[in-house]
CSV table of C-alpha atoms in Angstrom, one decimal:
chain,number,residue,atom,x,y,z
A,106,UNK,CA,0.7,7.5,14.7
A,107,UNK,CA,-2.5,6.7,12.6
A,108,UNK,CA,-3.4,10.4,13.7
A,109,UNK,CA,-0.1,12.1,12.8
A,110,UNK,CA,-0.6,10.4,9.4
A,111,UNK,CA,-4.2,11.5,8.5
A,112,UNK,CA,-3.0,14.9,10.0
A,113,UNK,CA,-0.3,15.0,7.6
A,114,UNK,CA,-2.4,14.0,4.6
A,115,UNK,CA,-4.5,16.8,5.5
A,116,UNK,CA,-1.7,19.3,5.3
A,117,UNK,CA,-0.5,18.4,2.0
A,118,UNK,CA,-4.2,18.4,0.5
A,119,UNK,CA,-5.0,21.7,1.7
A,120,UNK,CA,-1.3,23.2,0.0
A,121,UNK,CA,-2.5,21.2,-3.2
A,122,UNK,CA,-6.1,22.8,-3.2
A,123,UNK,CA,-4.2,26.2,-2.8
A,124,UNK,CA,-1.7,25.6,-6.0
A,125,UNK,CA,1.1,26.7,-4.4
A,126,UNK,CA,4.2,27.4,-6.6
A,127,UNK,CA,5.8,24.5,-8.0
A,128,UNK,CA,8.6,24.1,-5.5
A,129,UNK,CA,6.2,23.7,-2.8
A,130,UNK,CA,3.6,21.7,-5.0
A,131,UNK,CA,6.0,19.0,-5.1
A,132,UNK,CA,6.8,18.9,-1.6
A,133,UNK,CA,3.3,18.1,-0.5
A,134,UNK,CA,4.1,14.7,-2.6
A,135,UNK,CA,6.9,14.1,0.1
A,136,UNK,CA,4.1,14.9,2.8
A,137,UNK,CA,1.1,12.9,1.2
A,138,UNK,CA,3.8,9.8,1.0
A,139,UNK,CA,4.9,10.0,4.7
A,140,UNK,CA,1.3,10.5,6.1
A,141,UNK,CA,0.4,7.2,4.0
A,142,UNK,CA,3.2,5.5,5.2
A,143,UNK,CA,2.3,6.0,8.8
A,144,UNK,CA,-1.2,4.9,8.2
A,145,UNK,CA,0.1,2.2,6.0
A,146,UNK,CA,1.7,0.7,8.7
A,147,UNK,CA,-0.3,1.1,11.7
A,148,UNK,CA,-3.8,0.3,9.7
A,149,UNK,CA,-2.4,-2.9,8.2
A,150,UNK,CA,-1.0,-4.0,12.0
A,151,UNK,CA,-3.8,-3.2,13.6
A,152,UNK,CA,-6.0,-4.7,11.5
A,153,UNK,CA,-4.3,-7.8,11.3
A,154,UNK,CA,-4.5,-8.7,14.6
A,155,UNK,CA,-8.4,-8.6,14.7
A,156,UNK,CA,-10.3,-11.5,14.5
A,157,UNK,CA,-11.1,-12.7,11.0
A,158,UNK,CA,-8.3,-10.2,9.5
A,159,UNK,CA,-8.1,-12.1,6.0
A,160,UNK,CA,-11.7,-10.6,5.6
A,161,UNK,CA,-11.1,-6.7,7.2
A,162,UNK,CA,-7.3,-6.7,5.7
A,163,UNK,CA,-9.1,-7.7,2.5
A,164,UNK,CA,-12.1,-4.9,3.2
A,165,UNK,CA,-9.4,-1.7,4.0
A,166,UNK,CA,-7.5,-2.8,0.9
A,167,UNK,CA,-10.9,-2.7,-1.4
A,168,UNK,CA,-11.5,0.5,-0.5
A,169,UNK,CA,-8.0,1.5,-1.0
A,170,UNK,CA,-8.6,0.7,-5.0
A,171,UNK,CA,-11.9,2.0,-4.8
A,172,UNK,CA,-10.0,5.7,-4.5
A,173,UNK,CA,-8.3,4.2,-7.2
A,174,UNK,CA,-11.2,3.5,-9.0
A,175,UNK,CA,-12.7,7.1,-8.5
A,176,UNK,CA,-10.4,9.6,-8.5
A,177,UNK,CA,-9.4,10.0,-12.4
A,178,UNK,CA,-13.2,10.1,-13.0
A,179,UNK,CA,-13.5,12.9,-10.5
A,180,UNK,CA,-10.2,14.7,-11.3
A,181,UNK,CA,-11.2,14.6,-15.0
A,182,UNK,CA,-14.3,16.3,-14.2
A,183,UNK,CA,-13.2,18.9,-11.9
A,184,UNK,CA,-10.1,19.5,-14.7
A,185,UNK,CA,-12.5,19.9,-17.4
A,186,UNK,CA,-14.9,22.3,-15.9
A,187,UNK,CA,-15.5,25.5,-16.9
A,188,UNK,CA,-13.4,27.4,-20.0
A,189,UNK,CA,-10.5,27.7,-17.6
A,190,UNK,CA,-9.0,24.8,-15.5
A,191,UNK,CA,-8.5,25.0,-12.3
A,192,UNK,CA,-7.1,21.4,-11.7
A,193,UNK,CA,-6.2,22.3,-8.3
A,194,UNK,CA,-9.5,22.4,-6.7
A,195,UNK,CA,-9.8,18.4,-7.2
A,196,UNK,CA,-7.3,18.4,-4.0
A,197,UNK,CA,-10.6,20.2,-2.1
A,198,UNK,CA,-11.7,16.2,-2.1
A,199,UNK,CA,-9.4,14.2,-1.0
A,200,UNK,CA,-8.8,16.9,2.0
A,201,UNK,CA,-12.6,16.5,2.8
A,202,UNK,CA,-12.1,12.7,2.7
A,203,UNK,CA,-8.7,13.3,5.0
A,204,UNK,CA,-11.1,15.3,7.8
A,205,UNK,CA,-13.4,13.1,8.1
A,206,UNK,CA,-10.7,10.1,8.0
A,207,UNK,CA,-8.6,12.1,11.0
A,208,UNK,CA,-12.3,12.9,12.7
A,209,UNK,CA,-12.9,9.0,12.7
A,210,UNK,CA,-9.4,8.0,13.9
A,211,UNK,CA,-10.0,10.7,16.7
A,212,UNK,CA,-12.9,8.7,17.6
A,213,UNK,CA,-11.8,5.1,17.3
A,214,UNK,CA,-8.7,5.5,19.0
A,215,UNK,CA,-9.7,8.3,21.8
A,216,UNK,CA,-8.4,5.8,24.4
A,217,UNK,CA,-5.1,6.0,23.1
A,218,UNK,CA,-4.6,9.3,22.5
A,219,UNK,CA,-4.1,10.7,26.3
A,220,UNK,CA,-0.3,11.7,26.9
A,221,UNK,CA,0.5,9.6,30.0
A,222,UNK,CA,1.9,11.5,32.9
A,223,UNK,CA,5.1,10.9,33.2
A,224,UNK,CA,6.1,8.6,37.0
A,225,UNK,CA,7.6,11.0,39.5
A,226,UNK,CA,10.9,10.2,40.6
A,227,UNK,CA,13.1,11.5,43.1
A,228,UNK,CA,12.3,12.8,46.9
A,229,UNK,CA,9.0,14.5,46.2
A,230,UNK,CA,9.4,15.9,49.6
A,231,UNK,CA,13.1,16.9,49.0
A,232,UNK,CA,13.6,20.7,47.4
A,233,UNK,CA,12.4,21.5,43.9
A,234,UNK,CA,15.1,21.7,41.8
A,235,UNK,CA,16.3,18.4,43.2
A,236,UNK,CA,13.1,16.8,41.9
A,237,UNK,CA,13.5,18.6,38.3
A,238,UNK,CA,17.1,17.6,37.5
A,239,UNK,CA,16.1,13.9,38.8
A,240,UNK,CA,13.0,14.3,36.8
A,241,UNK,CA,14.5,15.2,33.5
A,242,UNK,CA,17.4,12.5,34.3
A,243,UNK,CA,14.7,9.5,34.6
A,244,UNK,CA,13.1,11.2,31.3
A,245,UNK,CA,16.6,11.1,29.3
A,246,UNK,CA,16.9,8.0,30.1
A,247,UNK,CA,13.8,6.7,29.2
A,248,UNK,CA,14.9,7.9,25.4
A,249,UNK,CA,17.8,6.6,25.2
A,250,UNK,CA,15.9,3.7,26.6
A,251,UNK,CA,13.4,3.6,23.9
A,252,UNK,CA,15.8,4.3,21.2
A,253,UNK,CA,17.6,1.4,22.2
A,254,UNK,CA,14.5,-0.5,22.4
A,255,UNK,CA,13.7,0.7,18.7
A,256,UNK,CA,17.2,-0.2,17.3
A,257,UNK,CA,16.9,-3.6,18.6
A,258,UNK,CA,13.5,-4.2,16.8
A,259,UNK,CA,14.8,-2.9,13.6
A,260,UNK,CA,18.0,-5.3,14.1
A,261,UNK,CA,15.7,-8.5,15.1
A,262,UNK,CA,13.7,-7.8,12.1
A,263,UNK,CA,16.4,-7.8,9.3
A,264,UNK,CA,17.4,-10.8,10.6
A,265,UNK,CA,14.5,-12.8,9.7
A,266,UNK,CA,14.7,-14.4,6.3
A,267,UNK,CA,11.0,-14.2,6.3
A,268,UNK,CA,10.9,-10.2,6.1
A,269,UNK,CA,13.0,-10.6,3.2
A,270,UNK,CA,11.4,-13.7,1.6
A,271,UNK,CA,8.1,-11.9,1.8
A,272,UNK,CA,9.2,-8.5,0.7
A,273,UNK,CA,10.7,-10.3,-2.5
A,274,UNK,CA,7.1,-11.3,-3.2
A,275,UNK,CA,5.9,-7.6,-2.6
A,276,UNK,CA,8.7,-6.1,-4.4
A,277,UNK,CA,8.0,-8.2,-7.3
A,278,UNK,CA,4.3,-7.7,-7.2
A,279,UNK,CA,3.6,-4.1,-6.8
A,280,UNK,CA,6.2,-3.7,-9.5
A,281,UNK,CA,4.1,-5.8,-11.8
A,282,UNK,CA,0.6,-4.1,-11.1
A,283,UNK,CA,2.1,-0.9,-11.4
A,284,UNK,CA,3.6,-1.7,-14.8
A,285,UNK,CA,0.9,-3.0,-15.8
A,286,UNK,CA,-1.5,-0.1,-14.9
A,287,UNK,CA,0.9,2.6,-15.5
A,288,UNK,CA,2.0,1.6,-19.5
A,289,UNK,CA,-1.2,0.0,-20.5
A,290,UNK,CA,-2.4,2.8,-22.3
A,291,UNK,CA,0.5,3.9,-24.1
A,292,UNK,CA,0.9,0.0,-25.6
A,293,UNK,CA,-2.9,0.2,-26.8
A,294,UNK,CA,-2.2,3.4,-28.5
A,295,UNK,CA,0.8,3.1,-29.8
A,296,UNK,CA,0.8,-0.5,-30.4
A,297,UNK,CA,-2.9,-1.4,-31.0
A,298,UNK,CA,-3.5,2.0,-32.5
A,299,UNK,CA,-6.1,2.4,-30.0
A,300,UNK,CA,-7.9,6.1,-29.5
A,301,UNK,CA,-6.5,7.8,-26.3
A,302,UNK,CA,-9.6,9.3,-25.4
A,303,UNK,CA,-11.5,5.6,-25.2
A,304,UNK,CA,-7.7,3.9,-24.3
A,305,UNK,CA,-7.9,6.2,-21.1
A,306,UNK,CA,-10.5,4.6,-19.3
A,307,UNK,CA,-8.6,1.0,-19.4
A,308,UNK,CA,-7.1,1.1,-16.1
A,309,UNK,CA,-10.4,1.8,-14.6
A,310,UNK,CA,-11.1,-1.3,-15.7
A,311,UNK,CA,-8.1,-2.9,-14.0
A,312,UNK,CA,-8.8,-0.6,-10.9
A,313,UNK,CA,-12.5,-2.1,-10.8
A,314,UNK,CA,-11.2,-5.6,-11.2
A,315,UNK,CA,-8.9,-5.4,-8.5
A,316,UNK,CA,-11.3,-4.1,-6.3
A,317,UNK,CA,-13.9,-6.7,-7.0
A,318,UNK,CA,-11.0,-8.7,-6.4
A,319,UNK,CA,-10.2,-7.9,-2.9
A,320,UNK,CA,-13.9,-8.2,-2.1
A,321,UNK,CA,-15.2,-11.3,-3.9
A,322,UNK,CA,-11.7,-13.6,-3.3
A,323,UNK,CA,-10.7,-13.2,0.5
A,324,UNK,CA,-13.2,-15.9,1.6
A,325,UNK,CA,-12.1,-18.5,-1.0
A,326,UNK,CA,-8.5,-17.6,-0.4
A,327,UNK,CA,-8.6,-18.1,3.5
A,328,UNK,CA,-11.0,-21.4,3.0
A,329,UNK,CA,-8.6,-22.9,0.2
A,330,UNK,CA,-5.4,-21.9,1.5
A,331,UNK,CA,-3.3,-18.8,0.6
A,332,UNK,CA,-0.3,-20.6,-0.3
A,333,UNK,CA,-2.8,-22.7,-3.9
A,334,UNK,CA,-4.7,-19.9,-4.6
A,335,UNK,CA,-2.2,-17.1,-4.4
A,336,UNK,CA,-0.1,-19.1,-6.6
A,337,UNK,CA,-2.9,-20.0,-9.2
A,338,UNK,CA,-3.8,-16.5,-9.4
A,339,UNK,CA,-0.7,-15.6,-10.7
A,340,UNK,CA,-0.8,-18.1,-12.9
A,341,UNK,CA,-4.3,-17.1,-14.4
A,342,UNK,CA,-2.6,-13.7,-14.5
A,343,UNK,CA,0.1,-14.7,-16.8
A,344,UNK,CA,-2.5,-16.8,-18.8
A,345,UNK,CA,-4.3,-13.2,-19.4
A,346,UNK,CA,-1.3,-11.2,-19.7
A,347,UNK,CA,-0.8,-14.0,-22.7
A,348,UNK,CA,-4.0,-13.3,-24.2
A,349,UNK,CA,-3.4,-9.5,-24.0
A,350,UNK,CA,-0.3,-9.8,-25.8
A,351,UNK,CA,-0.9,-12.6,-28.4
A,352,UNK,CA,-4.5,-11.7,-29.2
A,353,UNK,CA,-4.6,-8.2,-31.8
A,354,UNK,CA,-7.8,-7.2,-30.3
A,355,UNK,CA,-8.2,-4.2,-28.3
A,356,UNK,CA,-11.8,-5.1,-26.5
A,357,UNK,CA,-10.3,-8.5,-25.7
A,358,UNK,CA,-7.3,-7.2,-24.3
A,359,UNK,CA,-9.2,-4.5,-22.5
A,360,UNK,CA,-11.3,-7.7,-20.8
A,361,UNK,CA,-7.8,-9.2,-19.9
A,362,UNK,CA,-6.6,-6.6,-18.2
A,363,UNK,CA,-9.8,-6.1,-15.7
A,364,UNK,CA,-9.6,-10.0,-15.3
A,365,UNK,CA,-5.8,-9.5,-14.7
A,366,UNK,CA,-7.0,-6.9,-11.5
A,367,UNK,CA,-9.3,-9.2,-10.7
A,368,UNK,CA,-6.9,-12.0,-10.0
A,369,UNK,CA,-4.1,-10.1,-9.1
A,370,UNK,CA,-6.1,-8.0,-6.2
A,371,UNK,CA,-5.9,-9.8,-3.2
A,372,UNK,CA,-2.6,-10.8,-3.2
A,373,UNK,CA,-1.4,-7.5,-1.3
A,374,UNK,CA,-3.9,-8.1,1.7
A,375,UNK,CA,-3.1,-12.0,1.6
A,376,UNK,CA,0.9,-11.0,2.0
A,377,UNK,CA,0.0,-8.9,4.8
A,378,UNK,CA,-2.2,-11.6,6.5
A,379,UNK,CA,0.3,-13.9,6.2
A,380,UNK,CA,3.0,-11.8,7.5
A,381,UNK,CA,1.1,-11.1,10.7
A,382,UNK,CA,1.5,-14.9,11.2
A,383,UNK,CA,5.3,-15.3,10.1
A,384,UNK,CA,6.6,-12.2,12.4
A,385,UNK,CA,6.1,-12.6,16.3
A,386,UNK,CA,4.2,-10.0,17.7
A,387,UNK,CA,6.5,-7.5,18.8
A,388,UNK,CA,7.6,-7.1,15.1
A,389,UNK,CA,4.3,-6.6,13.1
A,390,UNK,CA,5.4,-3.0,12.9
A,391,UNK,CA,8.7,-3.1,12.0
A,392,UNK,CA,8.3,-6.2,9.8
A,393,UNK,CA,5.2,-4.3,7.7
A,394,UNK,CA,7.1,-1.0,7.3
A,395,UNK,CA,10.0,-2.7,6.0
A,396,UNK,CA,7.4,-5.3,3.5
A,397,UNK,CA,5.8,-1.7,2.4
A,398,UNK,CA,9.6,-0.1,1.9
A,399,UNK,CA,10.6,-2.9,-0.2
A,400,UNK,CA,7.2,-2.8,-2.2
A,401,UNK,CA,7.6,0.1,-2.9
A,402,UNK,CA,10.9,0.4,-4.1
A,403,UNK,CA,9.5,-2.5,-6.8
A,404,UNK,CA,6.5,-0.2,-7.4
A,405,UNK,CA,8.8,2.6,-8.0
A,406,UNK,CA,11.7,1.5,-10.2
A,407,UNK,CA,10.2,-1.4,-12.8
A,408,UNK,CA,7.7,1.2,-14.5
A,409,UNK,CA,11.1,3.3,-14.8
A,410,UNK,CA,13.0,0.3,-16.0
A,411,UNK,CA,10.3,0.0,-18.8
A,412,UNK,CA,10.6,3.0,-19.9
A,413,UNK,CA,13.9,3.0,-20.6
A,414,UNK,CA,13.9,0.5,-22.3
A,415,UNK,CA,10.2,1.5,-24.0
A,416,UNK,CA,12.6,4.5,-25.0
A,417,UNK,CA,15.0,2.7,-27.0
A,418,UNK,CA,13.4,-0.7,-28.1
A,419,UNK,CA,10.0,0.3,-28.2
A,420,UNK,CA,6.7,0.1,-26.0
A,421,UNK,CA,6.1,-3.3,-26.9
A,422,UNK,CA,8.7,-4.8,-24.8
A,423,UNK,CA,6.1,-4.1,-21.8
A,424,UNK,CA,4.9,-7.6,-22.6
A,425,UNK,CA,7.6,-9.7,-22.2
A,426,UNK,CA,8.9,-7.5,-18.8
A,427,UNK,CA,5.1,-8.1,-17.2
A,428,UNK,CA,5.1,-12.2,-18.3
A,429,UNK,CA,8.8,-11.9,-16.4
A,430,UNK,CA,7.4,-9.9,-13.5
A,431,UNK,CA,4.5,-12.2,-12.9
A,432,UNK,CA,6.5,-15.2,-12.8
A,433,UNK,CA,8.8,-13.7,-10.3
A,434,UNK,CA,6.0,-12.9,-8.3
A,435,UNK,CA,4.9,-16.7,-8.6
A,436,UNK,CA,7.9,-17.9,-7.8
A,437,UNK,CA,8.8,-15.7,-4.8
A,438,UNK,CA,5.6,-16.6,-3.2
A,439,UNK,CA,6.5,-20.2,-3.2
A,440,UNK,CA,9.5,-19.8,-1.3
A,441,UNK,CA,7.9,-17.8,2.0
A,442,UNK,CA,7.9,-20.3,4.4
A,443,UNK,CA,4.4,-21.6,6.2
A,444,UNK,CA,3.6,-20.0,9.3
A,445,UNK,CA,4.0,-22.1,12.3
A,446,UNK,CA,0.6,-22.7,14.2
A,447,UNK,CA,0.7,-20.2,17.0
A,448,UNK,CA,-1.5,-18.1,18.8
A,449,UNK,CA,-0.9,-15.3,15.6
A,450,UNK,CA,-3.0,-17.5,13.6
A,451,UNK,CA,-6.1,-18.1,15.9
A,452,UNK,CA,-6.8,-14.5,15.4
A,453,UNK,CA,-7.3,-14.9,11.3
A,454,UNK,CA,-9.9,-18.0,12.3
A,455,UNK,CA,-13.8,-17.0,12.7
């Protein structure tokens, strides 16, 4: 699956570096989401099961915002060059990124990848079409088998209140970083009067936090307990969001927000660590897919949700919604339940 999703990526990079008409353009968005999605949640399971995972989940998740980190730059300068923009031909990077990444997946997982011959069934010695039609029996049933199998994962894993307690957490976070990242610039400039040209590069500032974030925290979070520092991260983050907002100074709210990364970074690859100790084995999958879903869906609709209401009341209301969001976040992270000690949770001790 890892493969199918770096494969896909690599598809919808190579129709953006063509510039396809429009129609098409934004269907390679569709394709870029469900080739992440698939690496989403395969990487993260995998990865969480390795020993020491609140250090490698912390590691994949660091370079995730180091793309985040990079890319305007690089996209600005490609856009920019030459008397005529050819925007497009940023694309021609991330699909020499997605090569290599497919080309290293190839690699890693080469024991995985051989199709297993199917068992034979039936009289081998009987005649031949006997052995097809018992052949292709045995192989429809081991679909309907399998989708069985997959229906009852889906079913055991809704049923957990953990899935859901978690992916309140998630929803509620990735809807606050998101916010945050996504409006920041239009409240300096509108708000602060800031210059768009120099207001632009504030959310590489919150990028670079969070990705110092994910590297320099992971250690203290795992020796101090998840459950404290999570929760006093968020709380430093509402401190800063307060500063941001109460303090009439561009440069100090610029710091705010990289501290406001900073802090807020490691809480997606702490969820995930601590979900591979909540859900039993047999769920990671499911249970991660349906944390990303939810996350997602938070990630998707509160930057909407300000702007409506940016529309009407003004953009200054994006305070008062992040202070909101952040508290949800604090509060839905006290109510995930502690994981039981189990055999999940020797694998995050090195």
């Amino acid at each position: 699956m890892l493969a199918l999703g770096a494969a896909i990526q690599i598809l919808a990079h190579a129709l953006r570096a063509w510039n396809p008409p429009f129609p098409l353009f934004v269907v390679t968005f569709w394709l870029a989401s469900l080739g992440q999605a698939y690496q989403d949640t395969h990487g993260n399971t995998y990865v969480a099961g390795v020993k020491g995972a609140h250090r490698w989940l912390a590691f994949i998740h660091a370079m995730y915002m180091a793309g985040c980190l990079v890319g305007p730059f690089v996209s600005t300068a490609v856009a920019s060059a030459g008397a005529t923009s050819r925007w497009y031909l940023f694309y021609t990077v991330p699909l020499g990124i997605g090569v290599v990444n497919l080309a290293l997946v190839l690699v890693a997982f080469r024991d995985s990848l051989r199709f297993k011959r199917a068992a034979p069934s039936g009289d081998e010695t009987g005649p031949e079409s006997s052995t097809d039609t018992s052949t292709d029996a045995a192989e429809a049933s081991q679909r309907v088998s399998r989708n069985k199998g997959a229906m009852m994962l889906i079913k055991e894993t809704v049923r957990l209140p953990s899935v859901w307690l978690l992916s309140t957490f998630f929803f509620f976070y990735l809807g606050a970083v998101l916010t945050a990242s996504g409006w920041v610039v239009e409240y300096l400039v509108d708000v602060r009067k800031g210059s768009l040209s120099q207001m632009g590069y504030v959310p590489a500032g919150f990028n670079g936090g969070a990705l110092l974030g994910r590297l320099l925290l992971a250690e203290p979070t795992h020796r101090f307990g998840a459950r404290r520092m999570v929760f006093g991260y968020v709380l430093i983050s509402i401190a800063l969001q307060l500063v941001f907002w109460l303090v009439p100074n561009i440069i100090a709210a610029s710091i705010a927000v990289s501290f406001i990364g900073f802090f807020t970074g490691p809480l997606f690859a702490t969820g995930i660590s601590l979900g591979s100790k909540l859900f039993p084995a047999h769920l990671h999958s499911t249970a991660l897919a349906l944390l990303f879903v939810v996350a997602q869906m938070g990630g998707s609709l509160f930057p909407v949700v300000t702007g409506v209401i940016a529309s009407n009341a003004g953009v200054k209301v994006l305070q008062p919604i992040l202070i909101a969001l952040l508290a949800a976040t604090a509060i839905s992270w006290m109510l995930v339940p502690r994981p039981k000690e189990s055999g999940n949770t020797e694998l995050h001790q090195e």
